[in-house]
Coordinates of N, CA and C in Angstrom, one line a residue:
M206 N 13.2 14.3 9.7 CA 12.3 15.2 8.9 C 11.5 16.0 10.0
D207 N 11.4 17.3 9.9 CA 10.6 18.0 11.0 C 9.2 17.8 10.7
L208 N 8.4 18.1 11.8 CA 6.9 17.8 11.8 C 6.2 18.7 10.8
R209 N 6.6 19.9 10.6 CA 6.0 20.7 9.7 C 6.0 20.2 8.3
T210 N 7.2 19.7 7.9 CA 7.3 19.0 6.5 C 6.5 17.9 6.4
T211 N 6.5 17.0 7.5 CA 5.7 15.8 7.5 C 4.1 16.2 7.3
V212 N 3.6 17.2 8.0 CA 2.3 17.6 7.9 C 2.1 18.1 6.5
E213 N 2.9 18.9 5.9 CA 2.7 19.4 4.6 C 2.7 18.3 3.6
R214 N 3.5 17.3 3.7 CA 3.4 16.2 2.8 C 2.3 15.3 2.9
A215 N 1.7 15.2 4.2 CA 0.6 14.4 4.4 C -0.7 15.1 3.8
Q216 N -0.7 16.5 3.9 CA -1.8 17.2 3.2 C -1.7 17.2 1.7
R217 N -0.4 17.1 1.2 CA -0.3 17.0 -0.3 C -0.8 15.7 -0.7
L218 N -0.4 14.5 0.0 CA -0.9 13.2 -0.4 C -2.5 13.1 -0.4
K219 N -3.1 13.8 0.5 CA -4.6 13.8 0.5 C -5.1 14.6 -0.8
Q220 N -4.4 15.7 -1.0 CA -4.8 16.5 -2.2 C -4.7 15.8 -3.5
L221 N -3.5 14.9 -3.7 CA -3.2 14.2 -4.8 C -4.3 13.1 -5.1
H222 N -4.8 12.5 -3.9 CA -5.9 11.5 -4.1 C -7.2 12.2 -4.6
A223 N -7.4 13.4 -4.4 CA -8.5 14.1 -5.0 C -8.3 14.6 -6.5
E224 N -7.0 14.9 -6.8 CA -6.8 15.4 -8.0 C -6.7 14.3 -9.2
Y225 N -6.2 13.1 -8.8 CA -5.9 12.1 -9.8 C -6.9 10.9 -9.7
K226 N -7.5 10.6 -10.7 CA -8.5 9.4 -10.7 C -8.0 8.4 -11.8
P227 N -7.3 7.5 -11.4 CA -6.6 7.1 -10.1 C -5.3 7.8 -9.9
L228 N -4.9 7.8 -8.6 CA -3.6 8.2 -8.3 C -2.7 6.9 -8.4
V229 N -1.7 7.1 -9.1 CA -0.7 6.0 -9.1 C 0.4 6.2 -8.3
L230 N 0.8 5.3 -7.4 CA 1.8 5.3 -6.4 C 2.8 4.2 -6.7
P231 N 3.9 4.5 -7.4 CA 4.8 3.3 -7.7 C 5.4 2.8 -6.4
T232 N 5.4 1.5 -6.2 CA 5.9 0.7 -5.1 C 7.3 0.6 -5.2
V233 N 8.1 1.3 -4.1 CA 9.5 1.3 -4.2 C 10.1 0.5 -3.0
W234 N 11.4 0.4 -2.9 CA 12.0 -0.3 -1.9 C 13.3 0.0 -1.3
D235 N 13.9 1.1 -2.1 CA 15.2 1.6 -1.6 C 15.3 3.1 -2.1
V236 N 16.5 3.7 -1.8 CA 16.6 5.1 -2.3 C 16.7 5.1 -3.8
W237 N 17.5 4.2 -4.5 CA 17.6 4.2 -5.9 C 16.2 4.1 -6.5
S238 N 15.4 3.2 -6.2 CA 14.0 3.0 -6.8 C 13.1 4.2 -6.5
A239 N 13.3 4.8 -5.3 CA 12.4 5.9 -5.0 C 12.7 7.2 -5.8
R240 N 14.1 7.3 -5.9 CA 14.5 8.6 -6.7 C 14.2 8.3 -8.2
T241 N 14.4 7.1 -8.6 CA 14.0 6.8 -10.0 C 12.5 7.2 -10.4
A242 N 11.6 6.7 -9.5 CA 10.3 6.9 -9.7 C 9.8 8.4 -9.5
A243 N 10.5 9.1 -8.6 CA 10.2 10.5 -8.3 C 10.7 11.3 -9.6
D244 N 11.9 11.0 -10.1 CA 12.4 11.6 -11.3 C 11.6 11.3 -12.5
A245 N 10.9 10.2 -12.5 CA 10.0 9.9 -13.6 C 8.7 10.8 -13.7
G246 N 8.6 11.6 -12.6 CA 7.5 12.4 -12.5 C 6.3 12.1 -11.6
F247 N 6.4 11.0 -10.8 CA 5.5 10.6 -9.9 C 5.4 11.6 -8.7
P248 N 4.2 12.1 -8.3 CA 4.1 13.1 -7.1 C 4.2 12.3 -5.8
A249 N 3.9 11.1 -5.7 CA 3.9 10.4 -4.4 C 4.4 9.0 -4.6
L250 N 4.9 8.3 -3.5 CA 5.3 6.9 -3.7 C 4.8 6.2 -2.6
T251 N 4.9 4.8 -2.6 CA 4.8 3.9 -1.5 C 5.8 2.9 -1.4
V252 N 6.2 2.5 -0.2 CA 7.2 1.6 0.1 C 6.5 0.2 0.3
G253 N 6.7 -0.8 -0.4 CA 6.0 -2.1 -0.3 C 6.8 -3.0 0.6
S254 N 6.0 -3.8 1.4 CA 6.7 -4.7 2.4 C 7.4 -5.8 1.8
H255 N 6.8 -6.4 0.7 CA 7.4 -7.5 0.0 C 8.7 -7.1 -0.7
P256 N 8.7 -6.1 -1.6 CA 10.0 -5.6 -2.2 C 11.0 -5.1 -1.2
L257 N 10.6 -4.4 -0.2 CA 11.5 -4.0 0.9 C 12.2 -5.2 1.5
A258 N 11.5 -6.1 1.8 CA 12.1 -7.4 2.5 C 13.0 -8.1 1.5
D259 N 12.6 -8.2 0.3 CA 13.5 -8.9 -0.7 C 14.8 -8.1 -0.8
S260 N 14.7 -6.9 -0.8 CA 15.8 -6.0 -1.0 C 16.9 -6.1 0.2
R261 N 16.4 -6.5 1.3 CA 17.1 -6.6 2.5 C 17.4 -8.0 3.0
G262 N 17.0 -9.1 2.1 CA 17.3 -10.4 2.5 C 16.4 -10.9 3.6
A263 N 15.3 -10.3 3.7 CA 14.4 -10.8 4.8 C 13.2 -11.4 4.2
G264 N 12.3 -11.9 5.0 CA 11.0 -12.5 4.6 C 9.9 -11.5 4.7
D265 N 9.0 -11.6 3.6 CA 7.7 -10.7 3.7 C 6.9 -11.3 4.9
H266 N 5.7 -10.8 5.1 CA 4.8 -11.3 6.1 C 5.5 -11.2 7.5
E267 N 5.9 -9.9 7.7 CA 6.6 -9.5 9.0 C 7.8 -10.2 9.3
G268 N 8.6 -10.5 8.3 CA 9.9 -11.0 8.5 C 11.0 -10.1 9.1
Q269 N 10.6 -8.8 9.2 CA 11.3 -7.8 9.8 C 10.5 -7.3 11.0
T270 N 11.3 -6.6 12.0 CA 10.6 -6.0 13.1 C 10.2 -4.5 12.6
F271 N 9.3 -4.0 13.4 CA 9.0 -2.6 13.1 C 10.2 -1.7 13.2
E272 N 11.0 -1.9 14.1 CA 12.1 -1.0 14.1 C 13.1 -1.2 12.9
E273 N 13.2 -2.3 12.3 CA 14.0 -2.6 11.3 C 13.3 -1.9 10.0
V274 N 12.1 -2.1 10.0 CA 11.4 -1.4 8.9 C 11.6 0.1 8.9
L275 N 11.4 0.7 10.0 CA 11.6 2.1 10.0 C 13.1 2.5 9.7
A276 N 14.0 1.8 10.2 CA 15.4 2.1 9.8 C 15.6 2.0 8.3
A277 N 15.0 1.1 7.6 CA 15.0 1.0 6.2 C 14.3 2.2 5.4
V278 N 13.2 2.6 6.0 CA 12.4 3.5 5.2 C 12.9 5.0 5.5
R279 N 13.5 5.3 6.5 CA 14.0 6.6 6.8 C 14.7 7.1 5.6
P280 N 15.9 6.6 5.3 CA 16.6 7.2 4.1 C 15.9 7.2 2.8
I281 N 14.8 6.3 2.7 CA 14.0 6.4 1.4 C 13.2 7.7 1.4
I282 N 12.6 7.9 2.6 CA 11.7 9.2 2.8 C 12.6 10.3 2.5
A283 N 13.8 10.4 3.2 CA 14.6 11.6 3.2 C 15.1 11.9 1.9
A284 N 15.2 10.9 1.0 CA 15.9 11.0 -0.3 C 15.1 11.7 -1.4
V285 N 13.7 11.8 -1.1 CA 12.8 12.2 -2.2 C 12.0 13.4 -1.5
G286 N 11.6 14.3 -2.4 CA 10.8 15.5 -2.0 C 9.3 15.3 -2.1
V287 N 8.8 14.0 -2.2 CA 7.4 13.8 -2.4 C 6.9 13.0 -1.2
P288 N 5.6 13.0 -1.0 CA 5.0 12.2 0.0 C 5.2 10.6 -0.2
V289 N 5.5 10.0 0.9 CA 5.8 8.6 0.9 C 4.9 7.9 1.8
S290 N 4.1 6.8 1.4 CA 3.3 6.0 2.2 C 4.1 4.7 2.5
V291 N 3.9 3.9 3.5 CA 4.7 2.7 3.9 C 3.6 1.6 4.2
D292 N 3.9 0.5 3.5 CA 3.1 -0.7 3.8 C 3.5 -1.2 5.2
L293 N 2.8 -1.3 6.2 CA 3.0 -1.7 7.5 C 2.4 -3.1 7.9
E294 N 2.1 -3.8 6.8 CA 1.6 -5.3 7.0 C 0.4 -5.2 8.0
A295 N 0.5 -6.0 9.0 CA -0.6 -6.1 9.9 C -0.3 -5.2 11.1
G296 N 0.8 -4.4 11.2 CA 1.2 -3.7 12.4 C 2.3 -4.2 13.2
Y297 N 2.9 -5.3 12.9 CA 4.0 -5.9 13.7 C 3.8 -5.9 15.1
G298 N 2.5 -6.2 15.5 CA 2.2 -6.4 16.9 C 2.1 -5.2 17.7
Q299 N 2.2 -4.0 17.0 CA 2.2 -2.7 17.7 C 0.8 -2.2 18.0
Q300 N 0.7 -1.4 19.0 CA -0.5 -0.7 19.2 C -0.7 0.3 18.2
P301 N -1.9 0.7 17.8 CA -2.0 1.8 16.7 C -1.3 3.1 17.1
A302 N -1.2 3.6 18.3 CA -0.6 4.7 18.6 C 1.0 4.6 18.4
D303 N 1.5 3.6 18.7 CA 2.9 3.3 18.5 C 3.3 3.2 17.1
L304 N 2.4 2.6 16.3 CA 2.7 2.4 14.8 C 2.6 3.7 14.2
V305 N 1.6 4.6 14.4 CA 1.6 6.0 13.9 C 2.8 6.7 14.3
A306 N 3.1 6.7 15.7 CA 4.3 7.5 16.2 C 5.6 7.2 15.4
G307 N 5.9 5.9 15.2 CA 7.0 5.5 14.5 C 7.0 5.9 13.1
L308 N 5.9 5.8 12.3 CA 5.7 6.2 11.0 C 6.0 7.7 10.8
V309 N 5.4 8.5 11.7 CA 5.4 10.0 11.5 C 6.9 10.4 11.9
E310 N 7.5 9.8 12.9 CA 8.8 10.1 13.2 C 9.9 9.9 12.0
A311 N 9.6 8.9 11.3 CA 10.3 8.5 10.0 C 10.0 9.4 8.9
G312 N 9.0 10.2 9.1 CA 8.5 11.1 8.0 C 7.5 10.5 7.0
G313 N 7.0 9.4 7.2 CA 6.0 8.7 6.4 C 4.6 9.4 6.6
V314 N 3.9 9.5 5.6 CA 2.6 10.3 5.7 C 1.4 9.4 5.3
G315 N 1.6 8.2 5.1 CA 0.5 7.3 4.6 C 0.9 5.8 5.1
L316 N -0.1 5.0 5.3 CA 0.3 3.6 5.6 C -0.8 2.6 5.1
N317 N -0.4 1.5 4.9 CA -1.2 0.4 4.4 C -1.3 -0.6 5.6
I318 N -2.5 -1.0 5.9 CA -2.6 -2.0 7.1 C -3.5 -3.1 6.5
E319 N -3.1 -4.4 6.8 CA -3.8 -5.5 6.4 C -4.4 -6.3 7.5
D320 N -5.3 -7.2 7.1 CA -6.0 -7.9 8.2 C -5.5 -9.4 8.4
T321 N -4.5 -9.8 7.7 CA -3.8 -11.1 8.0 C -2.8 -10.8 9.1
V322 N -2.8 -11.4 10.2 CA -2.0 -11.2 11.2 C -0.9 -12.2 11.2
H323 N 0.3 -12.0 10.5 CA 1.3 -12.9 10.3 C 1.9 -13.4 11.5
S324 N 2.1 -12.5 12.6 CA 2.7 -12.8 13.8 C 1.9 -13.8 14.7
E325 N 0.6 -14.0 14.3 CA -0.2 -14.9 15.0 C -0.7 -16.1 14.0
G326 N 0.2 -16.6 13.3 CA 0.0 -17.8 12.5 C -0.8 -17.5 11.3
G327 N -0.9 -16.3 10.8 CA -1.6 -15.9 9.7 C -3.2 -15.8 9.8
R328 N -3.6 -15.7 11.0 CA -5.0 -15.6 11.1 C -5.5 -14.2 10.5
V329 N -6.9 -14.3 10.2 CA -7.5 -13.0 9.7 C -8.2 -12.4 10.7
R330 N -8.0 -11.2 10.9 CA -9.0 -10.3 11.8 C -10.3 -10.4 11.4
S331 N -11.2 -10.4 12.4 CA -12.6 -10.1 12.1 C -12.9 -8.8 11.6
T332 N -14.1 -8.6 11.0 CA -14.4 -7.3 10.3 C -14.3 -6.3 11.6
Q333 N -14.9 -6.5 12.8 CA -14.9 -5.5 13.8 C -13.5 -5.2 14.4
E334 N -12.7 -6.3 14.5 CA -11.4 -6.2 15.1 C -10.4 -5.3 14.0
H335 N -10.6 -5.5 12.8 CA -9.8 -4.8 11.8 C -10.3 -3.3 11.9
A336 N -11.6 -3.2 11.9 CA -12.1 -1.7 11.9 C -11.7 -1.1 13.1
S337 N -11.6 -1.7 14.2 CA -11.2 -1.2 15.5 C -9.8 -0.7 15.5
Y338 N -8.9 -1.5 14.8 CA -7.5 -1.2 14.6 C -7.4 0.1 13.8
V339 N -8.1 0.0 12.6 CA -8.1 1.3 11.9 C -8.6 2.5 12.6
A340 N -9.6 2.4 13.4 CA -10.1 3.6 14.1 C -9.0 3.9 15.1
G341 N -8.2 3.0 15.6 CA -7.1 3.4 16.5 C -6.1 4.1 15.8
L342 N -5.8 3.8 14.6 CA -4.8 4.5 13.8 C -5.3 5.9 13.5
R343 N -6.5 6.1 13.1 CA -7.1 7.4 12.8 C -7.0 8.2 14.0
A344 N -7.4 7.7 15.1 CA -7.4 8.5 16.5 C -5.9 9.0 16.8
A345 N -5.0 8.1 16.5 CA -3.6 8.3 16.8 C -3.0 9.4 15.9
A346 N -3.5 9.3 14.6 CA -3.0 10.3 13.7 C -3.6 11.7 14.0
D347 N -4.8 11.6 14.4 CA -5.5 13.0 14.8 C -4.7 13.5 16.0
D348 N -4.4 12.7 16.9 CA -3.7 13.3 18.1 C -2.3 13.7 17.8
A349 N -1.7 13.2 16.8 CA -0.4 13.5 16.4 C -0.4 14.9 15.6
G350 N -1.6 15.2 15.1 CA -1.6 16.4 14.3 C -1.3 16.3 12.9
V351 N -1.1 15.0 12.4 CA -0.7 14.6 11.0 C -1.8 13.8 10.4
P352 N -2.3 14.4 9.3 CA -3.4 13.6 8.5 C -2.9 12.5 7.7
V353 N -2.3 11.4 8.4 CA -1.9 10.2 7.8 C -2.9 9.6 7.0
W354 N -2.6 9.2 5.7 CA -3.5 8.6 4.9 C -3.5 7.1 5.2
I355 N -4.6 6.6 5.5 CA -4.8 5.1 5.9 C -5.5 4.4 4.8
N356 N -4.7 3.4 4.3 CA -5.2 2.5 3.3 C -5.5 1.1 4.0
G357 N -6.8 0.8 4.1 CA -7.2 -0.2 4.8 C -7.4 -1.5 3.9
R358 N -6.6 -2.5 4.1 CA -6.5 -3.6 3.2 C -7.2 -4.8 3.8
T359 N -7.9 -5.5 2.9 CA -8.5 -6.9 3.3 C -7.9 -8.0 2.4
D360 N -7.6 -9.1 3.0 CA -7.1 -10.3 2.3 C -8.3 -11.3 2.1
L361 N -9.5 -10.9 2.2 CA -10.6 -11.9 2.1 C -10.6 -12.6 0.8
F362 N -10.4 -11.8 -0.2 CA -10.3 -12.4 -1.6 C -9.2 -13.3 -1.8
L363 N -8.0 -12.9 -1.2 CA -6.9 -13.6 -1.4 C -7.0 -15.0 -0.8
H364 N -7.6 -15.1 0.3 CA -7.8 -16.4 1.1 C -8.9 -17.3 0.6
A365 N -9.8 -16.8 -0.2 CA -10.9 -17.5 -0.7 C -10.6 -18.4 -1.8
E366 N -11.3 -19.6 -1.8 CA -11.2 -20.4 -3.0 C -11.9 -19.9 -4.2
D367 N -13.1 -19.2 -3.8 CA -13.9 -18.6 -4.8 C -14.1 -17.2 -4.4
A368 N -13.4 -16.3 -5.2 CA -13.3 -14.9 -4.6 C -14.8 -14.3 -4.7
S369 N -15.6 -14.5 -5.7 CA -16.9 -14.1 -5.9 C -17.8 -14.4 -4.7
G370 N -17.4 -15.6 -4.1 CA -18.2 -16.1 -2.9 C -18.1 -15.3 -1.6
V371 N -17.0 -14.5 -1.5 CA -16.9 -13.7 -0.3 C -17.1 -12.1 -0.7
L372 N -17.7 -11.8 -1.8 CA -17.9 -10.5 -2.1 C -18.6 -9.6 -1.2
D373 N -19.8 -10.2 -0.7 CA -20.7 -9.6 0.3 C -19.9 -9.3 1.5
E374 N -19.2 -10.3 2.0 CA -18.4 -10.2 3.3 C -17.3 -9.2 3.1
A375 N -16.6 -9.1 2.0 CA -15.5 -8.1 1.7 C -16.1 -6.8 1.6
I376 N -17.3 -6.6 1.0 CA -17.9 -5.3 1.0 C -18.3 -4.8 2.4
E377 N -18.8 -5.7 3.2 CA -19.2 -5.3 4.6 C -17.9 -4.8 5.3
R378 N -16.7 -5.6 5.1 CA -15.5 -5.2 5.7 C -15.0 -3.9 5.3
L379 N -15.0 -3.7 4.0 CA -14.5 -2.4 3.4 C -15.4 -1.2 3.9
R380 N -16.6 -1.4 3.9 CA -17.5 -0.3 4.4 C -17.2 -0.1 5.9
A381 N -17.0 -1.2 6.8 CA -16.6 -1.0 8.1 C -15.3 -0.2 8.3
L382 N -14.3 -0.5 7.4 CA -13.1 0.3 7.4 C -13.3 1.7 7.0
E383 N -14.2 1.9 6.1 CA -14.4 3.3 5.7 C -15.0 4.1 6.8
Q384 N -16.0 3.5 7.6 CA -16.6 4.1 8.6 C -15.6 4.3 9.9
A385 N -14.6 3.5 9.9 CA -13.6 3.5 11.0 C -12.6 4.7 10.8
G386 N -12.6 5.3 9.6 CA -11.7 6.2 9.3 C -10.6 6.1 8.2
A387 N -10.7 4.8 7.5 CA -9.8 4.6 6.3 C -10.1 5.6 5.3
D388 N -8.9 6.2 4.7 CA -9.1 7.1 3.6 C -9.2 6.4 2.3
S389 N -8.8 5.1 2.2 CA -8.9 4.3 1.0 C -9.1 2.9 1.5
V390 N -9.5 2.1 0.6 CA -9.7 0.6 1.0 C -8.9 -0.2 -0.2
Y391 N -8.4 -1.4 0.2 CA -7.6 -2.2 -0.7 C -8.0 -3.7 -0.7
P392 N -8.9 -4.1 -1.4 CA -9.2 -5.6 -1.5 C -8.2 -6.2 -2.6
V393 N -7.2 -6.9 -2.1 CA -6.1 -7.5 -2.9 C -6.6 -8.7 -3.7
T394 N -5.9 -8.8 -4.8 CA -5.9 -10.0 -5.7 C -7.1 -9.9 -6.6
I395 N -7.8 -8.9 -6.7 CA -9.0 -8.9 -7.7 C -8.7 -8.0 -8.9
Q396 N -7.4 -7.6 -9.1 CA -7.1 -6.6 -10.2 C -7.4 -7.1 -11.5
D397 N -7.6 -8.4 -11.8 CA -8.0 -8.9 -13.2 C -9.3 -9.3 -13.3
D398 N -10.2 -8.9 -12.3 CA -11.6 -9.2 -12.4 C -12.5 -7.9 -12.5
D399 N -12.9 -7.7 -13.7 CA -13.7 -6.4 -13.9 C -15.0 -6.4 -13.0
D400 N -15.6 -7.5 -13.0 CA -17.0 -7.6 -12.2 C -16.7 -7.2 -10.7
L401 N -15.7 -7.9 -10.2 CA -15.4 -7.6 -8.7 C -14.9 -6.3 -8.5
L402 N -14.1 -5.8 -9.2 CA -13.7 -4.4 -9.1 C -14.8 -3.4 -9.2
T403 N -15.6 -3.6 -10.2 CA -16.8 -2.7 -10.3 C -17.7 -2.8 -9.0
A404 N -17.9 -4.0 -8.6 CA -18.8 -4.1 -7.5 C -18.3 -3.4 -6.3
V405 N -16.9 -3.6 -6.1 CA -16.2 -2.9 -4.9 C -16.2 -1.3 -5.0
T406 N -15.8 -0.9 -6.2 CA -15.8 0.6 -6.4 C -17.1 1.2 -6.1
G407 N -18.2 0.5 -6.5 CA -19.5 1.1 -6.4 C -20.1 0.9 -5.0
A408 N -19.4 0.2 -4.1 CA -20.0 0.0 -2.9 C -19.5 0.9 -1.7
V409 N -18.4 1.6 -2.0 CA -17.8 2.4 -0.9 C -17.6 3.8 -1.5
G410 N -17.4 4.7 -0.5 CA -17.4 6.2 -1.0 C -16.0 6.8 -0.9
V411 N -15.0 5.8 -0.6 CA -13.6 6.3 -0.6 C -12.9 5.6 -1.8
P412 N -11.7 6.0 -2.1 CA -10.9 5.5 -3.3 C -10.6 4.0 -3.0
V413 N -10.8 3.2 -4.0 CA -10.4 1.8 -3.9 C -9.1 1.6 -4.6
N414 N -8.2 0.9 -3.8 CA -6.7 0.7 -4.3 C -6.8 -0.5 -5.0
S415 N -6.1 -0.7 -6.1 CA -5.9 -1.9 -6.8 C -4.4 -2.1 -7.1
T416 N -4.0 -3.4 -7.0 CA -2.7 -3.7 -7.4 C -2.6 -3.6 -8.9
A417 N -1.5 -3.3 -9.4 CA -1.4 -3.3 -11.0 C 0.0 -3.8 -11.3
H418 N 0.2 -4.3 -12.5 CA 1.5 -4.7 -13.1 C 1.9 -3.5 -14.1
P419 N 3.0 -3.0 -13.9 CA 3.3 -1.7 -14.7 C 3.4 -2.0 -16.3
V420 N 3.5 -3.3 -16.7 CA 3.6 -3.6 -18.1 C 2.5 -4.3 -18.6
K421 N 1.9 -5.3 -17.8 CA 0.7 -6.1 -18.2 C -0.6 -5.4 -18.1
H422 N -0.8 -4.4 -17.2 CA -2.1 -3.8 -17.1 C -2.1 -2.5 -17.8
D423 N -3.5 -1.9 -17.9 CA -3.7 -0.7 -18.6 C -4.3 0.3 -17.7
L424 N -3.7 1.4 -17.6 CA -4.2 2.5 -16.7 C -5.6 2.9 -17.0
E425 N -6.0 3.1 -18.3 CA -7.3 3.6 -18.7 C -8.5 2.5 -18.2
R426 N -8.1 1.2 -18.2 CA -9.1 0.2 -17.8 C -9.4 0.4 -16.3
F427 N -8.4 0.7 -15.4 CA -8.7 0.9 -14.1 C -9.5 2.2 -13.9
R428 N -9.1 3.2 -14.6 CA -9.9 4.4 -14.6 C -11.4 4.2 -14.9
R429 N -11.6 3.4 -16.0 CA -12.9 3.1 -16.3 C -13.7 2.3 -15.3
L430 N -13.0 1.4 -14.6 CA -13.7 0.6 -13.6 C -13.9 1.3 -12.2
G431 N -13.4 2.5 -12.2 CA -13.7 3.3 -11.0 C -12.7 3.3 -9.9
V432 N -11.5 2.6 -10.2 CA -10.4 2.5 -9.3 C -9.9 3.8 -8.9
G433 N -9.6 4.2 -7.6 CA -9.2 5.6 -7.3 C -7.8 5.6 -6.9
R434 N -7.1 4.5 -6.8 CA -5.7 4.5 -6.3 C -5.0 3.2 -6.9
I435 N -3.8 3.3 -7.3 CA -3.0 2.1 -7.8 C -1.6 2.0 -7.2
T436 N -1.4 0.8 -6.7 CA 0.0 0.5 -6.4 C 0.5 -0.8 -6.9
Y437 N 1.7 -1.1 -7.0 CA 2.3 -2.1 -7.7 C 2.5 -3.4 -6.8
G438 N 2.5 -3.3 -5.5 CA 2.9 -4.4 -4.7 C 4.2 -4.7 -5.1
P439 N 4.6 -6.0 -5.2 CA 5.9 -6.5 -5.6 C 6.0 -6.5 -7.1
L440 N 5.0 -6.1 -7.9 CA 5.0 -6.5 -9.3 C 6.0 -5.6 -10.1
L441 N 6.2 -4.3 -9.7 CA 7.3 -3.5 -10.3 C 8.6 -4.1 -10.1
Q442 N 8.9 -4.6 -8.9 CA 10.2 -5.2 -8.7 C 10.3 -6.5 -9.5
F443 N 9.2 -7.4 -9.6 CA 9.2 -8.6 -10.4 C 9.5 -8.3 -11.9
A444 N 8.9 -7.2 -12.4 CA 9.1 -6.8 -13.7 C 10.5 -6.4 -14.0
M445 N 11.0 -5.7 -13.1 CA 12.5 -5.2 -13.3 C 13.4 -6.5 -13.2
T446 N 13.1 -7.5 -12.3 CA 13.8 -8.6 -12.2 C 13.8 -9.3 -13.5
D447 N 12.8 -9.5 -14.1 CA 12.6 -10.1 -15.4 C 13.5 -9.4 -16.5
A448 N 13.3 -8.1 -16.5 CA 14.1 -7.4 -17.5 C 15.5 -7.5 -17.3
M449 N 16.0 -7.5 -16.0 CA 17.4 -7.5 -15.7 C 18.0 -8.9 -16.1
K450 N 17.2 -10.0 -15.9 CA 17.6 -11.3 -16.3 C 17.8 -11.4 -17.9
D451 N 16.8 -10.8 -18.6 CA 16.8 -10.8 -20.0 C 18.1 -10.1 -20.5
M452 N 18.4 -8.9 -19.9 CA 19.6 -8.3 -20.2 C 20.9 -9.0 -19.9
L453 N 20.9 -9.7 -18.9 CA 22.2 -10.4 -18.4 C 22.4 -11.7 -18.9
R454 N 21.3 -12.4 -19.4 CA 21.4 -13.7 -19.9 C 22.4 -13.9 -20.9
P455 N 22.6 -13.0 -22.1 CA 23.5 -13.3 -23.1 C 24.9 -13.2 -22.6
W456 N 25.1 -12.6 -21.4 CA 26.5 -12.5 -20.9 C 26.9 -13.5 -19.9
A457 N 25.9 -14.3 -19.6 CA 26.2 -15.5 -18.6 C 27.1 -16.5 -19.2
P458 N 28.1 -17.1 -18.4 CA 28.9 -18.2 -18.9 C 28.1 -19.4 -19.3

């Protein structure tokens, strides 16, 4: 994909976040799922690391190399005429400039970056370390001339025995990501907790991303709670897996 088209798609993704409250980005994993979601009317998509890995027989948590991920997402991005963001986990050990360069070369115009470093035993980056990495991504995107949308994720709630007990620390981290240049922030695993979602959306000035299940959750509820962006993570693929099993079961020997 040429750079001009990539820039135009990046600008469109930014515009969509301003137009839709929340913006729903179906999480896809191959050309078929991407085309299906785009044909359903969605103006932007995201490629999820977990469903992408499952579709390729690889493990989530950086079970693929960065080069393998790029090879997988290029045909997905090329197959649709809408902006595509890509979940890049913790960065696959890449420097921010190299991560952005690979993404842009593939035509991606957004990225998700988390603070659990799977290549280093699953350790969690400190607030400052994660913010510095996001700042590096922001600087690299600026240098490339592409307004890449950066979704800064934290796994603090995921790793906590009591999610409410890490709320203050999580808010501090999300605010640091915002200050570092993240366009949206993503505190995972609190999608079913109204109080935590309300606290987080009220604490930052950028859109808050929430995971959602396409069947079990309600879009209006997320809108009421102030969520600005929705992705499905692996839940769309899980839901389709359940539906496929239900369809096939009567035919099984």
